[in-house]
C-alpha angles and dihedrals in degrees: 000000000000112000125194117210114198150138097067142079112278121192114199095195088218089118136345113295096003110148139174130204100220143355135203123218133191133170093000095307137099105251100181144351128207142093125337091243092053096050107031095085091060097052128102090189137015129214114201110210090198093218097314122140119249123202132174107276115284115242126197106219096201132020144115107249099188091043089052090053091048090053091051089052098044142055107300112204096174094104095054108119097188141021089251092054090048090053090050090053091049094048094060100035110093111010094165098046114140121231093249095047122094122245104218129185133175141208110018116160122186090196086074090057118090091223094037088227119172114205118241129226089252090059091046089051087066090063102054145349089220119095110274133200122178115190116217116234092257092049089224092103139029143187122235131187125228094268092055092047090049092052090049092050092240112152141142089284096051112109121224113265115246091252100041151033133241104208113223139193126236091280092053094252118140111260093204093254109123125185129204112317092012091067090051089066088064098035089055089066095060111099112255112257116250126241087254095055092045090050090051092050093047093048089053090048098049092047089052094046092051091049088056094053099259116143097180147359144198102233137190109209109117110099100028099085106051115259112029092230096079099054092039091052090047089059090050090048093054109030125057142081093332097044105031116201130135114236123178108197118213109212113228114228091238091067101021097098092049092048091053097043093047091045092230114209128222133190105255136221089026097040120029135169120254138188127313107268130211140150128242100178143003133243138298092233093065093034091245098115106111113246128183090230130031122280112272091230096038110038091178093072142044093186124255145273113231091203132041123242088252091053091049090053092050092048094051090045089054092052092048091049087063094041094251137136123232132239110205132186107228121163104154125059093242089055091051089051091054091049092050092048089057095043092050090050093046108030120211118264116266114285093008130107130209116235120228109197121210102344090189096162122038141159133218093253092051093050090051090053093046091053090062094053134074095248133141125204129227107207126188108204091186089066087076094059094042100041102041136117095016094053090062090065090044095053101031127221096286094064099045096087091076098027115121086342100172096151095052091047092052091046089054088059101250119156101246128185126196118233140162104214086223130213084035088059135013110286098217106122090209089066088053093049091048093049092048093053101037104026091217143084120276109271096027115116105199124111093262137263110291088352095193086074094061115127126221117249089254092052092046095050087043091061089064097040121025093014098051090043088054093053091061096044093254100113090120096054108024140044099042139069104244138120112284094024124119113272094238113142139175111204119196135178092232136059104238091199095058111029123096116270096258092051093063093079091044094062114118127219110243097178140352112206125192121184090347095306125111105240096173133023121191 
């Protein structure tokens, strides 16, 4: 069926300000663009946009879709503004929890607390006698109560794992605060979710993403839930002809070899395989991002690598053996350096690009090296509004020139996609667009953090359209309104290029369209 979309503003994203009056779709593709009079005679059906604004479908270039659904279904501590408020939320969370059931919370962030207090296991023991694990917002650290530590065998005599830290009090006793690999000792005890529970979480996630105008996402889920078959099957259960959404699945290094050897199948074009994913460092919030010099506010540490140089080499070699690119988590400049060393030693396969995720802290020499390589960058604009101003003290003045430097990276010609890293941050792409253009939190009225790095409205929307499409090698079929491109649209009630800054986040989703079908109606 040929459908004519008309009577609204339509931004092609080919170049700034470029608009069309109407477009014709058929079989999930844009067949033609032009005026209403030119196209109306070809249509079997018309959709009147009634003055709404149509953009190419928004794509989140980096998130965790199942994790986002789990967060929506579980205790969300992200809005706690103090340790006392967090305790209040914990006290009333699971009154009927059995002693052998796990108390799980998500999203706490002591940087949002005026006193920066991190709760201790003794305080958590007041909440429940069940084992408890509370994942920090970055998911590179967690809090555990005494029961959870006991089950994990973590005591005063337990040495730190090679890839993590067990935080201790003055007497050497574990405080319950576990960083990087140390938290994995506890997380490994939690029963693996079933295919049914993963399907439920993913269904919740996809419904939410569609309601926020997202038509697709690059997502990192395979390898977090035991055997890859359960999360992969959950995607197949949820996404397809009935529930259209475009998911590109990064393949965690822990299950990558098995996925390749067993020739795992997907459900293209809705579900497709992506790069091999692994981590090199942690996060700035927990001081585990790997920096080339010590933290300005913690001279005793420069962060940590969660893999050795030898392990990095083996991981990249494995990906190349199977003709695949890598997707690597790198937040600190020293982590980026390690990634570039490996990529230069083992070049990306022909016509493929390696994915550098986050790149929050860079240096001139690293950017010069990156420019010579086929890499794409996953940027999270919302990190600016969540990490500043505290990250300025953490990095120090000398490192701010290449901190969260989205504008300079775009100006250098890098392919940059806009993501949220949900559930680490809020998934709403409008928050990302707002953060990219204002460099501040909604409601604040200052000139923005490192204001020289502000993006134009066109550049910011481009991160979530043309940019994200470019990161998945789909720049020729996705991210623009043009004949032959996928008929994926995000329809809003506001013109993001003309409204006042504060109105960006107040835009409402009118429709989310995937392959020419309305998957959400506001």
